[in-house]
Coordinates of C-alpha atoms and ligand atoms in Angstrom, one line a residue:
M1 CA 156.4 -23.8 -34.6
K2 CA 156.1 -20.6 -32.6
K3 CA 152.5 -19.7 -31.7
L4 CA 151.3 -16.4 -33.0
W5 CA 149.9 -15.8 -29.6
G6 CA 152.9 -17.2 -27.7
G7 CA 154.2 -14.0 -26.0
R8 CA 152.7 -14.5 -22.6
F9 CA 153.4 -18.2 -22.4
E10 CA 156.3 -20.0 -20.8
G11 CA 155.1 -23.5 -21.0
K12 CA 154.4 -25.6 -24.1
T13 CA 150.9 -26.5 -25.2
D14 CA 150.0 -30.1 -24.4
A15 CA 149.8 -32.3 -27.4
L16 CA 146.2 -33.3 -26.6
V17 CA 145.3 -29.7 -26.4
E18 CA 146.7 -29.2 -29.9
Q19 CA 144.6 -32.1 -31.0
L20 CA 141.5 -30.7 -29.3
G21 CA 142.0 -27.1 -30.4
E22 CA 143.1 -27.4 -34.0
S23 CA 140.5 -26.5 -36.5
V24 CA 142.6 -26.4 -39.7
S25 CA 141.8 -30.0 -40.5
F26 CA 138.3 -28.7 -41.3
D27 CA 138.5 -25.0 -41.6
A28 CA 141.2 -25.0 -44.3
R29 CA 138.4 -24.9 -46.8
L30 CA 137.7 -21.3 -45.7
A31 CA 141.1 -20.3 -47.2
P32 CA 139.8 -18.6 -50.3
W33 CA 137.4 -16.4 -48.3
D34 CA 139.9 -15.8 -45.5
I35 CA 142.4 -14.5 -48.1
R36 CA 139.9 -12.4 -49.8
G37 CA 139.0 -10.8 -46.5
S38 CA 142.6 -10.3 -45.6
I39 CA 143.4 -8.6 -48.9
A40 CA 140.5 -6.1 -48.4
H41 CA 141.6 -5.5 -44.9
A42 CA 145.3 -4.9 -45.9
R43 CA 144.3 -2.6 -48.7
M44 CA 142.2 -0.5 -46.3
L45 CA 145.0 -0.4 -43.7
G46 CA 147.3 1.0 -46.4
D47 CA 144.8 3.5 -47.7
Q48 CA 144.1 4.7 -44.2
S49 CA 147.9 4.9 -43.5
I50 CA 147.5 2.6 -40.6
I51 CA 150.3 0.6 -42.1
P52 CA 152.7 1.7 -44.8
K53 CA 151.2 1.5 -48.3
S54 CA 154.2 -0.5 -49.5
D55 CA 153.6 -3.1 -46.8
A56 CA 149.9 -3.3 -47.8
K57 CA 151.1 -4.0 -51.4
K58 CA 153.5 -6.7 -50.2
I59 CA 150.8 -8.3 -48.1
I60 CA 148.3 -8.3 -51.0
A61 CA 150.8 -9.8 -53.4
G62 CA 151.9 -12.4 -50.9
L63 CA 148.3 -13.4 -50.1
K64 CA 147.5 -13.8 -53.8
K65 CA 150.4 -16.2 -54.2
I66 CA 149.3 -18.2 -51.2
D67 CA 145.8 -18.3 -52.7
I68 CA 147.2 -19.9 -55.9
E69 CA 149.3 -22.3 -54.0
I70 CA 146.3 -23.5 -52.0
E71 CA 144.2 -23.8 -55.1
K72 CA 146.9 -25.9 -56.7
D73 CA 147.1 -28.1 -53.5
A74 CA 150.7 -27.0 -53.1
F75 CA 150.3 -25.5 -49.6
T76 CA 150.9 -27.4 -46.4
F77 CA 148.5 -26.7 -43.6
R78 CA 150.0 -27.4 -40.2
T79 CA 147.8 -28.4 -37.3
D80 CA 150.3 -26.9 -34.8
L81 CA 149.3 -23.6 -36.3
E82 CA 145.7 -24.3 -35.1
D83 CA 143.5 -22.7 -37.7
V84 CA 143.3 -21.5 -41.3
H85 CA 143.9 -17.9 -40.2
M86 CA 147.2 -18.5 -38.5
N87 CA 148.4 -20.9 -41.2
I88 CA 147.9 -18.2 -43.8
E89 CA 149.4 -15.4 -41.7
S90 CA 152.4 -17.5 -40.8
A91 CA 153.0 -18.5 -44.4
L92 CA 152.7 -14.8 -45.4
T93 CA 155.3 -13.6 -42.9
E94 CA 157.6 -16.5 -43.9
R95 CA 157.4 -15.3 -47.5
I96 CA 157.3 -11.5 -47.2
G97 CA 159.0 -10.9 -43.9
D98 CA 158.0 -8.1 -41.4
A99 CA 155.2 -6.6 -43.6
G100 CA 153.2 -9.8 -43.0
K101 CA 153.3 -9.1 -39.2
R102 CA 151.3 -5.9 -39.9
L103 CA 148.3 -7.6 -41.5
H104 CA 146.5 -8.4 -38.2
T105 CA 146.5 -4.7 -37.2
G106 CA 143.0 -3.6 -36.0
R107 CA 141.6 -7.1 -36.5
S108 CA 141.0 -10.2 -34.4
R109 CA 140.4 -13.7 -35.4
N110 CA 137.0 -13.2 -33.9
D111 CA 135.8 -10.8 -36.5
Q112 CA 137.9 -12.5 -39.1
I113 CA 136.2 -15.9 -38.7
A114 CA 132.8 -14.3 -38.5
T115 CA 133.5 -12.5 -41.8
D116 CA 134.9 -15.7 -43.4
M117 CA 131.9 -17.7 -42.4
R118 CA 129.5 -15.1 -43.8
M119 CA 131.3 -14.9 -47.1
W120 CA 131.4 -18.7 -47.3
C121 CA 127.7 -18.9 -46.3
R122 CA 126.7 -16.4 -49.0
D123 CA 128.4 -18.4 -51.7
Q124 CA 126.8 -21.7 -50.4
I125 CA 123.4 -20.0 -50.5
D126 CA 124.0 -19.0 -54.2
A127 CA 125.1 -22.6 -55.0
V128 CA 122.1 -24.2 -53.2
Q129 CA 119.7 -21.8 -54.9
S130 CA 121.1 -22.6 -58.3
L131 CA 120.8 -26.4 -57.5
L132 CA 117.2 -25.8 -56.4
I133 CA 116.5 -24.2 -59.8
D134 CA 118.0 -27.1 -61.6
L135 CA 115.9 -29.5 -59.6
Q136 CA 112.7 -27.5 -60.2
R137 CA 113.5 -27.5 -63.9
A138 CA 113.9 -31.3 -63.9
L139 CA 110.6 -31.7 -62.1
S140 CA 108.8 -29.3 -64.5
T141 CA 110.2 -31.1 -67.5
M142 CA 109.0 -34.4 -66.2
A143 CA 105.6 -32.9 -65.5
D144 CA 105.5 -31.5 -69.1
T145 CA 106.7 -34.8 -70.7
H146 CA 104.0 -36.8 -68.9
F147 CA 101.3 -34.2 -68.9
Q148 CA 98.5 -36.5 -69.8
V149 CA 99.3 -39.1 -67.2
I150 CA 96.7 -39.7 -64.4
L151 CA 97.4 -41.5 -61.2
P152 CA 95.5 -42.0 -57.9
G153 CA 95.9 -39.1 -55.6
C154 CA 96.1 -40.3 -52.0
T155 CA 95.4 -39.2 -48.5
H156 CA 96.5 -41.5 -45.7
L157 CA 98.2 -43.4 -48.5
Q158 CA 94.7 -44.6 -49.6
H159 CA 93.3 -43.9 -53.0
A160 CA 91.4 -40.7 -52.8
Q161 CA 90.8 -38.9 -56.2
P162 CA 92.6 -39.1 -59.5
V163 CA 95.1 -36.4 -60.2
L164 CA 97.5 -35.5 -63.0
L165 CA 101.1 -36.7 -62.4
A166 CA 102.1 -33.2 -63.5
H167 CA 100.1 -31.8 -60.6
H168 CA 101.7 -34.2 -58.2
L169 CA 105.2 -33.2 -59.5
L170 CA 104.4 -29.5 -59.4
A171 CA 103.6 -29.9 -55.7
Y172 CA 107.3 -30.6 -55.2
V173 CA 108.2 -27.6 -57.4
E174 CA 106.2 -25.5 -54.9
M175 CA 108.2 -26.9 -52.0
F176 CA 111.6 -26.3 -53.6
H177 CA 110.4 -22.8 -54.7
R178 CA 109.7 -22.0 -51.0
D179 CA 113.2 -23.4 -50.2
H180 CA 114.7 -21.1 -52.8
Q181 CA 112.8 -18.1 -51.3
R182 CA 113.9 -19.0 -47.8
F183 CA 117.6 -19.0 -48.8
G184 CA 117.1 -15.7 -50.6
E185 CA 115.7 -14.2 -47.5
L186 CA 118.5 -15.6 -45.4
R187 CA 121.1 -14.2 -47.8
K188 CA 120.1 -10.6 -46.9
R189 CA 120.7 -11.4 -43.2
V190 CA 124.0 -13.1 -44.0
N191 CA 125.4 -10.3 -46.1
V192 CA 126.3 -8.0 -43.2
M193 CA 130.0 -7.5 -42.5
P194 CA 131.3 -8.1 -39.0
L195 CA 134.9 -7.1 -39.8
G196 CA 136.0 -4.1 -37.8
S197 CA 134.4 -5.4 -34.7
A198 CA 137.9 -6.7 -33.8
A199 CA 137.9 -8.9 -30.7
L200 CA 134.6 -7.7 -29.3
A201 CA 134.6 -4.0 -28.8
G202 CA 135.8 -2.4 -31.9
T203 CA 139.2 -1.0 -32.5
T204 CA 141.3 2.2 -31.8
Y205 CA 142.6 2.4 -35.3
P206 CA 140.9 4.7 -37.8
I207 CA 139.7 1.8 -40.0
N208 CA 137.3 2.3 -42.9
R209 CA 134.8 -0.4 -42.6
K210 CA 132.7 0.8 -45.6
Q211 CA 135.6 0.4 -47.9
V212 CA 136.2 -3.1 -46.8
A213 CA 132.5 -4.0 -47.1
A214 CA 132.4 -2.6 -50.6
E215 CA 135.4 -4.6 -51.7
L216 CA 133.9 -7.8 -50.2
D217 CA 130.4 -7.2 -51.6
F218 CA 128.7 -6.8 -48.3
D219 CA 125.4 -4.9 -48.3
S220 CA 125.9 -3.4 -44.9
L221 CA 128.0 -3.3 -41.7
S222 CA 127.2 -5.0 -38.4
V223 CA 126.1 -2.4 -35.9
N224 CA 127.1 -4.0 -32.6
S225 CA 130.6 -5.4 -32.3
M226 CA 129.7 -7.8 -29.5
D227 CA 126.8 -9.3 -31.4
A228 CA 128.9 -9.4 -34.6
V229 CA 131.6 -11.6 -33.2
S230 CA 129.3 -14.0 -31.4
D231 CA 126.3 -14.3 -33.7
R232 CA 125.9 -17.6 -35.5
D233 CA 122.1 -17.3 -36.1
Y234 CA 122.6 -17.3 -39.8
L235 CA 124.4 -20.6 -39.7
I236 CA 121.5 -22.0 -37.7
E237 CA 119.1 -20.6 -40.3
F238 CA 121.2 -22.1 -43.0
C239 CA 121.0 -25.5 -41.4
S240 CA 117.3 -25.1 -40.8
N241 CA 116.7 -24.2 -44.5
A242 CA 118.9 -27.1 -45.5
A243 CA 116.9 -29.4 -43.2
L244 CA 113.7 -28.4 -45.0
V245 CA 115.2 -29.0 -48.4
M246 CA 116.3 -32.4 -47.2
M247 CA 112.9 -33.2 -45.8
H248 CA 111.3 -32.3 -49.2
L249 CA 113.9 -34.4 -51.0
S250 CA 113.2 -37.2 -48.6
R251 CA 109.5 -37.1 -49.2
F252 CA 110.1 -37.3 -52.9
S253 CA 112.5 -40.1 -52.5
E254 CA 110.1 -42.0 -50.3
E255 CA 107.5 -41.8 -53.1
L256 CA 110.0 -43.0 -55.7
I257 CA 110.9 -45.9 -53.5
L258 CA 107.3 -46.8 -53.1
W259 CA 106.5 -46.2 -56.8
S260 CA 109.3 -48.5 -57.9
T261 CA 108.1 -51.5 -55.9
Q262 CA 106.6 -54.5 -57.6
E263 CA 103.3 -53.5 -55.8
Y264 CA 103.1 -50.1 -57.4
N265 CA 105.2 -50.5 -60.6
Y266 CA 104.6 -46.8 -61.4
V267 CA 108.2 -46.0 -62.3
V268 CA 111.5 -47.4 -63.2
I269 CA 114.6 -45.5 -62.1
G270 CA 117.5 -45.5 -64.6
D271 CA 120.4 -47.9 -64.1
A272 CA 122.8 -45.1 -63.3
F273 CA 120.8 -44.3 -60.3
T274 CA 120.0 -47.7 -58.9
T275 CA 122.2 -50.5 -57.6
G276 CA 122.2 -54.3 -57.5
S277 CA 122.4 -56.9 -54.8
S278 CA 125.5 -58.9 -54.0
I279 CA 123.4 -62.1 -53.6
M280 CA 120.1 -61.6 -55.4
P281 CA 120.8 -61.3 -59.2
Q282 CA 117.4 -60.0 -60.0
K283 CA 117.6 -56.9 -57.8
K284 CA 117.6 -53.3 -58.9
N285 CA 117.3 -51.2 -55.8
P286 CA 116.5 -47.5 -55.4
D287 CA 119.6 -46.9 -53.2
V288 CA 120.0 -43.3 -54.3
A289 CA 116.5 -42.4 -53.2
E290 CA 117.1 -44.3 -50.0
L291 CA 120.5 -42.6 -49.3
V292 CA 118.9 -39.2 -49.8
R293 CA 116.1 -40.2 -47.4
G294 CA 118.7 -41.4 -45.0
K295 CA 120.9 -38.4 -45.2
V296 CA 118.1 -36.2 -43.8
G297 CA 119.1 -37.4 -40.4
R298 CA 122.6 -35.9 -40.6
V299 CA 121.3 -32.5 -41.6
Y300 CA 118.7 -32.5 -38.8
G301 CA 121.6 -33.6 -36.5
D302 CA 123.7 -30.6 -37.8
L303 CA 120.9 -28.2 -37.0
T304 CA 120.4 -29.7 -33.5
A305 CA 124.2 -29.5 -32.9
L306 CA 124.3 -25.8 -33.7
L307 CA 121.2 -25.0 -31.7
T308 CA 122.7 -26.8 -28.7
L309 CA 126.1 -25.2 -29.3
M310 CA 124.7 -21.7 -29.0
K311 CA 122.4 -22.1 -26.0
G312 CA 124.0 -20.8 -22.9
L313 CA 127.0 -19.0 -24.5
P314 CA 127.7 -15.8 -22.7
M315 CA 128.8 -12.7 -24.6
T316 CA 130.9 -12.6 -26.7
Y317 CA 133.3 -14.9 -28.6
N318 CA 133.8 -18.2 -26.9
R319 CA 136.0 -21.0 -28.3
D320 CA 132.9 -23.2 -28.4
L321 CA 132.1 -21.3 -31.6
Q322 CA 134.8 -23.1 -33.4
E323 CA 132.5 -26.1 -33.2
D324 CA 130.0 -24.4 -35.6
K325 CA 132.0 -25.4 -38.7
E326 CA 131.8 -29.2 -39.0
P327 CA 128.0 -29.3 -38.7
V328 CA 127.4 -26.4 -41.1
F329 CA 129.9 -27.7 -43.6
D330 CA 128.3 -31.1 -43.4
A331 CA 124.8 -29.7 -43.9
S332 CA 126.0 -27.7 -46.9
D333 CA 127.8 -30.5 -48.5
T334 CA 125.0 -33.0 -47.9
V335 CA 122.2 -30.8 -49.2
Q336 CA 124.2 -29.8 -52.3
L337 CA 125.1 -33.4 -53.1
C338 CA 121.6 -34.6 -52.6
L339 CA 120.0 -31.8 -54.7
A340 CA 122.4 -32.5 -57.6
V341 CA 121.9 -36.2 -57.5
V342 CA 118.1 -36.1 -57.4
A343 CA 118.0 -33.5 -60.2
K344 CA 120.2 -35.8 -62.3
M345 CA 118.2 -38.9 -61.5
I346 CA 114.8 -37.4 -62.5
P347 CA 115.3 -37.5 -66.3
T348 CA 116.2 -41.2 -66.0
I349 CA 112.8 -42.1 -64.5
K350 CA 110.6 -44.1 -66.8
V351 CA 106.9 -43.6 -66.1
N352 CA 104.5 -46.5 -66.4
A353 CA 101.4 -44.5 -67.4
E354 CA 99.3 -47.7 -67.8
A355 CA 100.0 -48.9 -64.3
M356 CA 99.1 -45.5 -62.9
L357 CA 95.8 -45.3 -64.9
E358 CA 95.0 -48.9 -64.0
A359 CA 95.5 -48.1 -60.3
T360 CA 92.8 -45.4 -60.6
Q361 CA 90.3 -48.2 -61.2
E362 CA 90.8 -49.5 -57.6
G363 CA 89.5 -47.8 -54.5
F364 CA 86.3 -46.0 -55.8
L365 CA 88.1 -42.8 -56.8
E366 CA 84.9 -41.6 -58.5
A367 CA 82.9 -41.6 -55.2
T368 CA 83.2 -37.9 -54.5
D369 CA 82.1 -37.1 -58.0
L370 CA 79.0 -39.4 -57.7
A371 CA 78.1 -37.5 -54.5
D372 CA 78.7 -34.2 -56.3
Y373 CA 76.4 -35.4 -59.1
L374 CA 73.6 -36.1 -56.7
T375 CA 74.2 -32.8 -55.0
A376 CA 74.0 -31.0 -58.3
K377 CA 70.6 -32.5 -58.7
G378 CA 69.4 -31.0 -55.5
M379 CA 70.3 -33.6 -52.8
P380 CA 72.0 -32.1 -49.8
F381 CA 75.7 -33.1 -49.8
R382 CA 75.6 -35.0 -46.5
E383 CA 72.8 -37.2 -47.9
S384 CA 74.6 -37.7 -51.2
H385 CA 77.6 -38.8 -49.2
E386 CA 75.5 -41.4 -47.4
V387 CA 74.0 -42.7 -50.6
V388 CA 77.3 -43.1 -52.3
G389 CA 78.7 -44.7 -49.2
K390 CA 76.0 -47.4 -49.4
M391 CA 77.0 -47.9 -53.1
V392 CA 80.6 -48.4 -52.1
L393 CA 79.5 -51.0 -49.5
H394 CA 77.4 -52.7 -52.2
C395 CA 80.3 -52.8 -54.6
T396 CA 82.8 -54.0 -52.1
K397 CA 80.6 -56.8 -51.0
N398 CA 79.9 -57.9 -54.6
K399 CA 83.5 -57.2 -55.9
L400 CA 82.3 -54.6 -58.3
R401 CA 83.4 -51.2 -59.5
F402 CA 81.1 -48.3 -60.1
T403 CA 81.7 -48.8 -63.8
D404 CA 80.3 -52.3 -63.6
L405 CA 76.9 -51.0 -62.3
T406 CA 73.9 -50.8 -64.6
L407 CA 71.7 -47.7 -64.7
E408 CA 69.0 -49.7 -62.8
T409 CA 71.4 -50.4 -60.0
F410 CA 72.4 -46.8 -59.9
Q411 CA 68.8 -45.8 -59.7
S412 CA 68.1 -48.4 -57.0
F413 CA 70.3 -46.1 -54.8
S414 CA 68.8 -42.9 -56.0
S415 CA 66.3 -42.0 -58.7
L416 CA 68.3 -38.8 -59.4
F417 CA 70.9 -40.9 -61.3
K418 CA 70.2 -40.6 -65.0
S419 CA 71.8 -42.2 -68.1
D420 CA 74.5 -39.5 -68.2
I421 CA 76.1 -41.0 -65.0
Q422 CA 78.6 -43.2 -66.8
A423 CA 80.0 -40.2 -68.5
I424 CA 81.3 -38.7 -65.3
L425 CA 83.2 -41.8 -64.2
P426 CA 86.4 -41.8 -66.4
P427 CA 89.4 -40.5 -64.5
A428 CA 90.1 -37.9 -67.2
H429 CA 86.7 -36.4 -66.7
I430 CA 87.1 -36.3 -62.9
V431 CA 90.4 -34.6 -63.3
K432 CA 89.0 -32.1 -65.8
E433 CA 86.2 -31.1 -63.5
R434 CA 88.6 -30.0 -60.7
N435 CA 89.1 -26.6 -62.3
T436 CA 89.4 -24.5 -59.2
L437 CA 92.5 -22.3 -58.9
G438 CA 95.2 -24.7 -57.6
G439 CA 93.3 -27.7 -58.7
T440 CA 94.3 -30.7 -60.9
S441 CA 92.4 -29.9 -64.1
P442 CA 94.7 -29.9 -67.2
K443 CA 93.8 -26.3 -67.7
R444 CA 94.9 -25.2 -64.3
V445 CA 98.0 -27.5 -64.3
R446 CA 99.1 -26.2 -67.6
A447 CA 98.8 -22.6 -66.3
A448 CA 100.7 -23.6 -63.1
L449 CA 103.4 -25.3 -65.2
K450 CA 103.7 -22.1 -67.3
K451 CA 104.0 -20.0 -64.2
A452 CA 106.6 -22.2 -62.7
S453 CA 108.7 -22.2 -65.9
K454 CA 108.5 -18.5 -66.1
R455 CA 109.6 -18.2 -62.5
L456 CA 112.6 -20.5 -63.3
N457 CA 113.8 -18.4 -66.2
Ligands
LIG1 N1 139.4 -21.1 -35.2 C1 138.6 -20.1 -34.5 C2 137.1 -20.4 -34.7 O1 136.8 -21.0 -35.6 C3 139.0 -18.8 -34.9 C4 138.7 -17.7 -33.9 C5 139.6 -18.0 -32.8 N2 139.6 -16.9 -31.8 C6 140.1 -17.0 -30.6 N3 140.0 -16.0 -29.8 N4 140.6 -18.1 -30.2 O2 136.3 -19.9 -34.0

């Protein structure tokens, strides 16, 4: 097929160059946004009398038909037409004749693709944000359902202090809330219209950029045409935000994987979200969580690819920029799939509250509270720490827990210990005492859960 840019060429494009240069195999997905942008552009061209109004009408009607065809999968994209833009423009001219040849007046594929990508990105941000809300809801519901459940909180993966499971889950809600915020902040930077920058320097036609921006729901217009056609910062930010989401999902997945081991036995993930082994009949593997953890690597890779793509690009548009699409599409698809799957997996998780509580009996989780007890009775904290450290050593050597110790033994370490000491040892008491803002006491966690739920509605 004749190239839309073929005028100055005598020779044919090499077949390998067509293979290298085509982007329609991956940018065809931009068609709905490309068409929407072209419709707004054509309407403006007609309104400004840059092209006959009747031609603008034909263009708009033709584009709408093509849009439906594409949606119905009844449109054939041709790689010899390079990209989504030229596929649609060629199809338009084929259908409506000469009027179609007027569509590209005062426009370049450079500002066209920049506009398509920003509209696409905006919609992906909305989709990711809504998935982030669903996920936070699933986590909050799980926190609410298991509100009484206590498990060992860890540092260094070593038992540290007991915490509410709800507190633990709400930690993830905070992470995904920040992710939601980050995408919201990015959306403002994305929603700036580059169309009207043309190839790089603006155009001689009396275009009305404001009209086009209003039709396309852009908040504002790009102010420098050279920056507008070559800027891909927002795609890097998108991948960076997606990378953080994936990292958070991966941390959660890692915990689920650990928690569903025989060693922990804290949770059982539902059958629909686990898989079996082809050889070992007993297996029920947390593959979903593992795949989510594994997919982080691709999204980090996508971010790195974009950062590397952009470094060293001189002003303005360079064909390298065509390579922005596959990474950002991959990052977007991956993060959306993983968010959806994790949100759907959460309600299937069965919590083994007994195993969690039992685990709080190992590892002297009461140690800080014993030290605080002595400190409350006047002993300097550093000294209390030393005394309780000695108690831990004693218990370790004699295979005892603090709860096994008699009052006399307590008092052999410090006379400040009184008969009320046993009362401070239960995990529920320890949790209740951590009533500082942001702490794990049921009162604080209940308030945090309420706040999170309010934010989600
Ligand atoms: N397919 C191209 C891209 O994605 C569209 C812009 C092409 N512009 C050009 N001057 N060759 O970047």
